[in-house]
PDB file of C-alpha atoms in Angstrom:
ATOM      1  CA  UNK A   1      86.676  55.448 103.663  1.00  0.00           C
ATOM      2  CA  UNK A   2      89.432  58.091 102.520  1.00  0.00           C
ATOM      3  CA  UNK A   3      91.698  59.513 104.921  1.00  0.00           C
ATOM      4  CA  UNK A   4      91.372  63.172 102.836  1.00  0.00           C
ATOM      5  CA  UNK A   5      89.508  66.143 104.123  1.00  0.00           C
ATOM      6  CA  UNK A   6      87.939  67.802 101.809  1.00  0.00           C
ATOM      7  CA  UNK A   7      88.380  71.588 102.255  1.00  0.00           C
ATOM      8  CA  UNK A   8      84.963  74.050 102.068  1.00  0.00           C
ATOM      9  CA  UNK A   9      85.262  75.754  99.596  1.00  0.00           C
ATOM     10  CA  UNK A  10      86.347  79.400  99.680  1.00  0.00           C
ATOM     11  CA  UNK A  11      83.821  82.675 100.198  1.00  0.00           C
ATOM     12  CA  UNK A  12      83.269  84.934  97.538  1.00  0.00           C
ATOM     13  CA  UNK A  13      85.936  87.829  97.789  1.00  0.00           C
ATOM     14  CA  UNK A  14      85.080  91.441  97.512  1.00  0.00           C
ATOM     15  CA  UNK A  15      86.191  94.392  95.886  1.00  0.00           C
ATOM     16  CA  UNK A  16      86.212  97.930  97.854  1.00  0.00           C
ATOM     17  CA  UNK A  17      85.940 101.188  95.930  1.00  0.00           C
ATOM     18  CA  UNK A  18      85.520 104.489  96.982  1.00  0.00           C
ATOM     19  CA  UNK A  19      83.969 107.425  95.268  1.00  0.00           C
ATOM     20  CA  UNK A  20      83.956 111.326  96.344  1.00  0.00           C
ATOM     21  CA  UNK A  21      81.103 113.496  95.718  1.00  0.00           C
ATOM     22  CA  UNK A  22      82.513 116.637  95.656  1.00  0.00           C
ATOM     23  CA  UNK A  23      80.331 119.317  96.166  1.00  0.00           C
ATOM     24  CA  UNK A  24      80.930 123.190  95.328  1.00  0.00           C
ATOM     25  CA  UNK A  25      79.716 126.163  97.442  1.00  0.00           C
ATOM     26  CA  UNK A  26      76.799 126.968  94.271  1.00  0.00           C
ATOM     27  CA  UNK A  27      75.738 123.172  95.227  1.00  0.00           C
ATOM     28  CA  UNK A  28      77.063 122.060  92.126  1.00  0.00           C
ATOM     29  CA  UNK A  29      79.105 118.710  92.056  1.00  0.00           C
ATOM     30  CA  UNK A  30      82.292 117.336  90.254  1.00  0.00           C
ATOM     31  CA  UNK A  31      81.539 114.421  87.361  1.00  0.00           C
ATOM     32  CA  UNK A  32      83.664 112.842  85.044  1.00  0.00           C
ATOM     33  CA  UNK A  33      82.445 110.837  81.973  1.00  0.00           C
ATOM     34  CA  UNK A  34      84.528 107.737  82.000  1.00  0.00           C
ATOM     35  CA  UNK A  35      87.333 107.503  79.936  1.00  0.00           C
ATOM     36  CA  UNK A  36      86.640 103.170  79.088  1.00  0.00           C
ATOM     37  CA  UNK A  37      82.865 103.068  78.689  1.00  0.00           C
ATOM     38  CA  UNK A  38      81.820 106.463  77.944  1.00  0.00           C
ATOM     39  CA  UNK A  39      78.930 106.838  81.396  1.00  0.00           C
ATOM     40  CA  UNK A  40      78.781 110.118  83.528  1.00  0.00           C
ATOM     41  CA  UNK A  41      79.394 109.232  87.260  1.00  0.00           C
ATOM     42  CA  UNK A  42      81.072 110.829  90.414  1.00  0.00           C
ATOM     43  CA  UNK A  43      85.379 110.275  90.483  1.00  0.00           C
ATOM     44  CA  UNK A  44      86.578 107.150  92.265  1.00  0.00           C
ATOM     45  CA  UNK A  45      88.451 103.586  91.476  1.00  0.00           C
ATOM     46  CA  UNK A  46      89.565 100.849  93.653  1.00  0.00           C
ATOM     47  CA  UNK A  47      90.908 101.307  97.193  1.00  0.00           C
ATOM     48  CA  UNK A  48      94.704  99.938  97.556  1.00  0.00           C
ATOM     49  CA  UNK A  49      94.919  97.411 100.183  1.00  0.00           C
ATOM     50  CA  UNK A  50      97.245  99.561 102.340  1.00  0.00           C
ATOM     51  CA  UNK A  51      95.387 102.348 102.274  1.00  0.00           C
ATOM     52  CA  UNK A  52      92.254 104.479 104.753  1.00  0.00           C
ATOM     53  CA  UNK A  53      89.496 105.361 102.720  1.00  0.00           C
ATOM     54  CA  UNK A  54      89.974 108.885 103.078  1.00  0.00           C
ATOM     55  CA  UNK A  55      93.255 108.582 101.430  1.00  0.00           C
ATOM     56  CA  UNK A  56      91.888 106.467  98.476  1.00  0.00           C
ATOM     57  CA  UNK A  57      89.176 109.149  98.010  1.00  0.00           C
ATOM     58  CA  UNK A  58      91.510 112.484  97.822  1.00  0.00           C
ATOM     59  CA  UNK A  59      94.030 110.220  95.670  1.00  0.00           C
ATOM     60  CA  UNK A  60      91.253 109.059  93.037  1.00  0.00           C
ATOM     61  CA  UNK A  61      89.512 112.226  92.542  1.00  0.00           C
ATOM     62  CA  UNK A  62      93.254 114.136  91.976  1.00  0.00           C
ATOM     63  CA  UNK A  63      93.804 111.222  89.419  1.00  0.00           C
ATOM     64  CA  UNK A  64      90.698 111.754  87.602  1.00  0.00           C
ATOM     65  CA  UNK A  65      90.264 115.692  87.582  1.00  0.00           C
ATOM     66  CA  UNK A  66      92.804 117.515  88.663  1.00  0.00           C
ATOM     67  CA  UNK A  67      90.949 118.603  91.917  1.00  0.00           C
ATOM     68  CA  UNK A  68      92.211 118.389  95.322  1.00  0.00           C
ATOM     69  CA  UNK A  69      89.359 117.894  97.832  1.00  0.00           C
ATOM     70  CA  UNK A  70      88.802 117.467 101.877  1.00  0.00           C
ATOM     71  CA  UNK A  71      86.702 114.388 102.843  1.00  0.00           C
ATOM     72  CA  UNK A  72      84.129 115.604 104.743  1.00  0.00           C
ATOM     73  CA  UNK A  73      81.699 112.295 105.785  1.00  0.00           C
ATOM     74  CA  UNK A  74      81.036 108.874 104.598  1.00  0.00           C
ATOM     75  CA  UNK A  75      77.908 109.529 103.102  1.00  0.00           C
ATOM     76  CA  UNK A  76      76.847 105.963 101.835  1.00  0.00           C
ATOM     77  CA  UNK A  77      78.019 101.870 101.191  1.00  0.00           C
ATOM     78  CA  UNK A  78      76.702 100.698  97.757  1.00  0.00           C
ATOM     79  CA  UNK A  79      76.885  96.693  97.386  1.00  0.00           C
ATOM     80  CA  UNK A  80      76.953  95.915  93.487  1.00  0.00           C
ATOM     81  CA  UNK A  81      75.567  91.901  93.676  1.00  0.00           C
ATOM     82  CA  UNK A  82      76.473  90.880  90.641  1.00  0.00           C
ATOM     83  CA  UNK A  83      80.416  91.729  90.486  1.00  0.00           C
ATOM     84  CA  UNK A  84      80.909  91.717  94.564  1.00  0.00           C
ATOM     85  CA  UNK A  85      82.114  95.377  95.190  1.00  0.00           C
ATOM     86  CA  UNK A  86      81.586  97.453  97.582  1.00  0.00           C
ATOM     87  CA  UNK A  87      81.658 100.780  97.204  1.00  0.00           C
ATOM     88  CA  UNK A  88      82.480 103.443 100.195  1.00  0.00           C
ATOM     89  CA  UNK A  89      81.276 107.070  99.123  1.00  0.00           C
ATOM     90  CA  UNK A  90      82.391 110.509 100.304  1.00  0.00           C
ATOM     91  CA  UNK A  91      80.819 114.046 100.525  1.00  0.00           C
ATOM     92  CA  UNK A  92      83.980 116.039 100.082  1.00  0.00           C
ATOM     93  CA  UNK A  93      84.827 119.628  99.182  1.00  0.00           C
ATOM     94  CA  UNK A  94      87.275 121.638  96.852  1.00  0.00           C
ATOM     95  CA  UNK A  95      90.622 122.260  98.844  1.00  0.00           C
ATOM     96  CA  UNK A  96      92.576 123.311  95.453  1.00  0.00           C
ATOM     97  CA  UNK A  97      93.731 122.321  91.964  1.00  0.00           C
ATOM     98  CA  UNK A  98      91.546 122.680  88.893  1.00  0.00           C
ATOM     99  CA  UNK A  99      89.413 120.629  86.720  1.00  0.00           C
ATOM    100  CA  UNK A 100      91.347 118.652  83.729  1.00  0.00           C
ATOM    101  CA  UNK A 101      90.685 115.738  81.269  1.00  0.00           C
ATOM    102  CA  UNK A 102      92.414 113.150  82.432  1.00  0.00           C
ATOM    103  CA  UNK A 103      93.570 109.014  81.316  1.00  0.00           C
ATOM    104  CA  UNK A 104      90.272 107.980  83.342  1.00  0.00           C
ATOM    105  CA  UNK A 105      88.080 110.849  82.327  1.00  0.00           C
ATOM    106  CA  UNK A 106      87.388 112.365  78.370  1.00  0.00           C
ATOM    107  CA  UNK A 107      85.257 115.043  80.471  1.00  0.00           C
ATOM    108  CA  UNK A 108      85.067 116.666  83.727  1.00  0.00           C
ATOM    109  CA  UNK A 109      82.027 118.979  84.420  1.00  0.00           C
ATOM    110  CA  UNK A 110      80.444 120.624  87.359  1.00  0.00           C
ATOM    111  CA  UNK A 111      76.784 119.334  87.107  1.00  0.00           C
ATOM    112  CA  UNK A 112      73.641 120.723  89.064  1.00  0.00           C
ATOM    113  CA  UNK A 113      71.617 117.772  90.864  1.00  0.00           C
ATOM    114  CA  UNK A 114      69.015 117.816  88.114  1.00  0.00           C
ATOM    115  CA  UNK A 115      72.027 117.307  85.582  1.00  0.00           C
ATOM    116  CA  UNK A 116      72.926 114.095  87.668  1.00  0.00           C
ATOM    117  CA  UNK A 117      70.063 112.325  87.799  1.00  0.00           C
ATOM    118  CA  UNK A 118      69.518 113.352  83.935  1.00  0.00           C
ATOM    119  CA  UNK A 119      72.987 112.176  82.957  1.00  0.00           C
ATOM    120  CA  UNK A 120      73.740 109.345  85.573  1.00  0.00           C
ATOM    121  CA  UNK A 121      72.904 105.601  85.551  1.00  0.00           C
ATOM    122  CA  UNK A 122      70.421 104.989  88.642  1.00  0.00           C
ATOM    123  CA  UNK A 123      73.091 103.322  90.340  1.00  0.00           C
ATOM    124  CA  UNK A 124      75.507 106.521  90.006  1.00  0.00           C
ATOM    125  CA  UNK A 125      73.118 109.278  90.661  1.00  0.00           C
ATOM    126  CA  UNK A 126      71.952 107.683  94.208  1.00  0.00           C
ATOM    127  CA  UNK A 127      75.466 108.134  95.140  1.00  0.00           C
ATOM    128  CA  UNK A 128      74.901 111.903  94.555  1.00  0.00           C
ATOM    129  CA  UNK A 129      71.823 112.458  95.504  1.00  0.00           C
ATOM    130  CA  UNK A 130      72.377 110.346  99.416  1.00  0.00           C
ATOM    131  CA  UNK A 131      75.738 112.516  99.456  1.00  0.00           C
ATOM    132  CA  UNK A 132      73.102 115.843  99.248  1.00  0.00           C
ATOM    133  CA  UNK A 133      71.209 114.679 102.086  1.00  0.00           C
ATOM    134  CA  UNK A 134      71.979 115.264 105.688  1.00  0.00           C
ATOM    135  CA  UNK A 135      72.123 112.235 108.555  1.00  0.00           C
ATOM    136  CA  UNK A 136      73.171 109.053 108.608  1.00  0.00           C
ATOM    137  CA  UNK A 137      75.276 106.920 105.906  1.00  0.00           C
ATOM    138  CA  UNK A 138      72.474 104.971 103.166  1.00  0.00           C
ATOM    139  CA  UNK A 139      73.086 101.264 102.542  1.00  0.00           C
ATOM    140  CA  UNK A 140      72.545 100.039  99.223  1.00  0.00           C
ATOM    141  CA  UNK A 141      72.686  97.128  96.840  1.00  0.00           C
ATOM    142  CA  UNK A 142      71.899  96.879  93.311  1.00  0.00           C
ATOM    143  CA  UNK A 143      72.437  94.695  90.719  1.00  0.00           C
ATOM    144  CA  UNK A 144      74.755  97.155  88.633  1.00  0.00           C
ATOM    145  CA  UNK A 145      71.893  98.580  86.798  1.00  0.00           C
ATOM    146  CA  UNK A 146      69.131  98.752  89.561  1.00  0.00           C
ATOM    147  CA  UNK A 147      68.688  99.332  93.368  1.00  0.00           C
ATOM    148  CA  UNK A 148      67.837  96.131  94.699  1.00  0.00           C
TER     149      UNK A 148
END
């Protein structure tokens, strides 16, 4: 009998992003059409490891548009199954700045709901439209295409 302990093997590690819905007073709300893969979905990236959420929220959506915004609630967690991030989204709204192209985004548009859920993957426009509603935070997983 060997004297070595095998070690268990280690968990799956995650990924957390965070994502802003920013929504203007006509109800409208800030989109970019990614830069890398060409799809429509609300501004956000990766959360740095020292950072709150809030601050990783305001920081990606200045990156990406140009906008400065106010967090105002968590409005959903979306667990993506197949790659292992989780993703922390915002309602927020307009504090300053202005809309621009950007590195990350070739567009940057102020879309009605409609225009989400026309434009959007699935998985992107449920962001939006649980950010619209009032109460508490949705918790979802999908698959990266569809909700579970």
């Amino acid at each position: 009998m060997s004297n070595i302990r095998q070690e268990a093997p280690s968990p799956p590690l995650h990924s957390v992003s965070v994502a802003g819905v920013v929504v203007r007073e006509d109800g409208r709300v800030l989109t970019i059409k990614r830069a890398d893969n060409g799809t429509w979905e609300p501004p956000g990236g990766v959360l740095e490891l020292a950072e709150a959420p809030e601050d990783g929220v305001r920081r990606e959506v200045f990156e990406e548009t140009g906008v400065k915004v106010e967090v105002d609630r968590l409005t959903g967690v979306y667990k993506n199954t197949a790659r292992g991030i989780v993703a922390l989204v915002f309602r927020c709204r307009v504090e300053g700045g202005h809309e621009q192209v950007t590195d990350e985004a070739s567009a940057v548009e102020w879309l009605t709901p409609d225009e989400v859920t026309g434009r959007m993957a699935e998985v992107y426009a449920v962001r939006v439209t649980d950010a619209l509603l009032d109460g508490a935070p949705q918790v979802r997983a999908h698959d990266g295409r569809r909700l579970a």
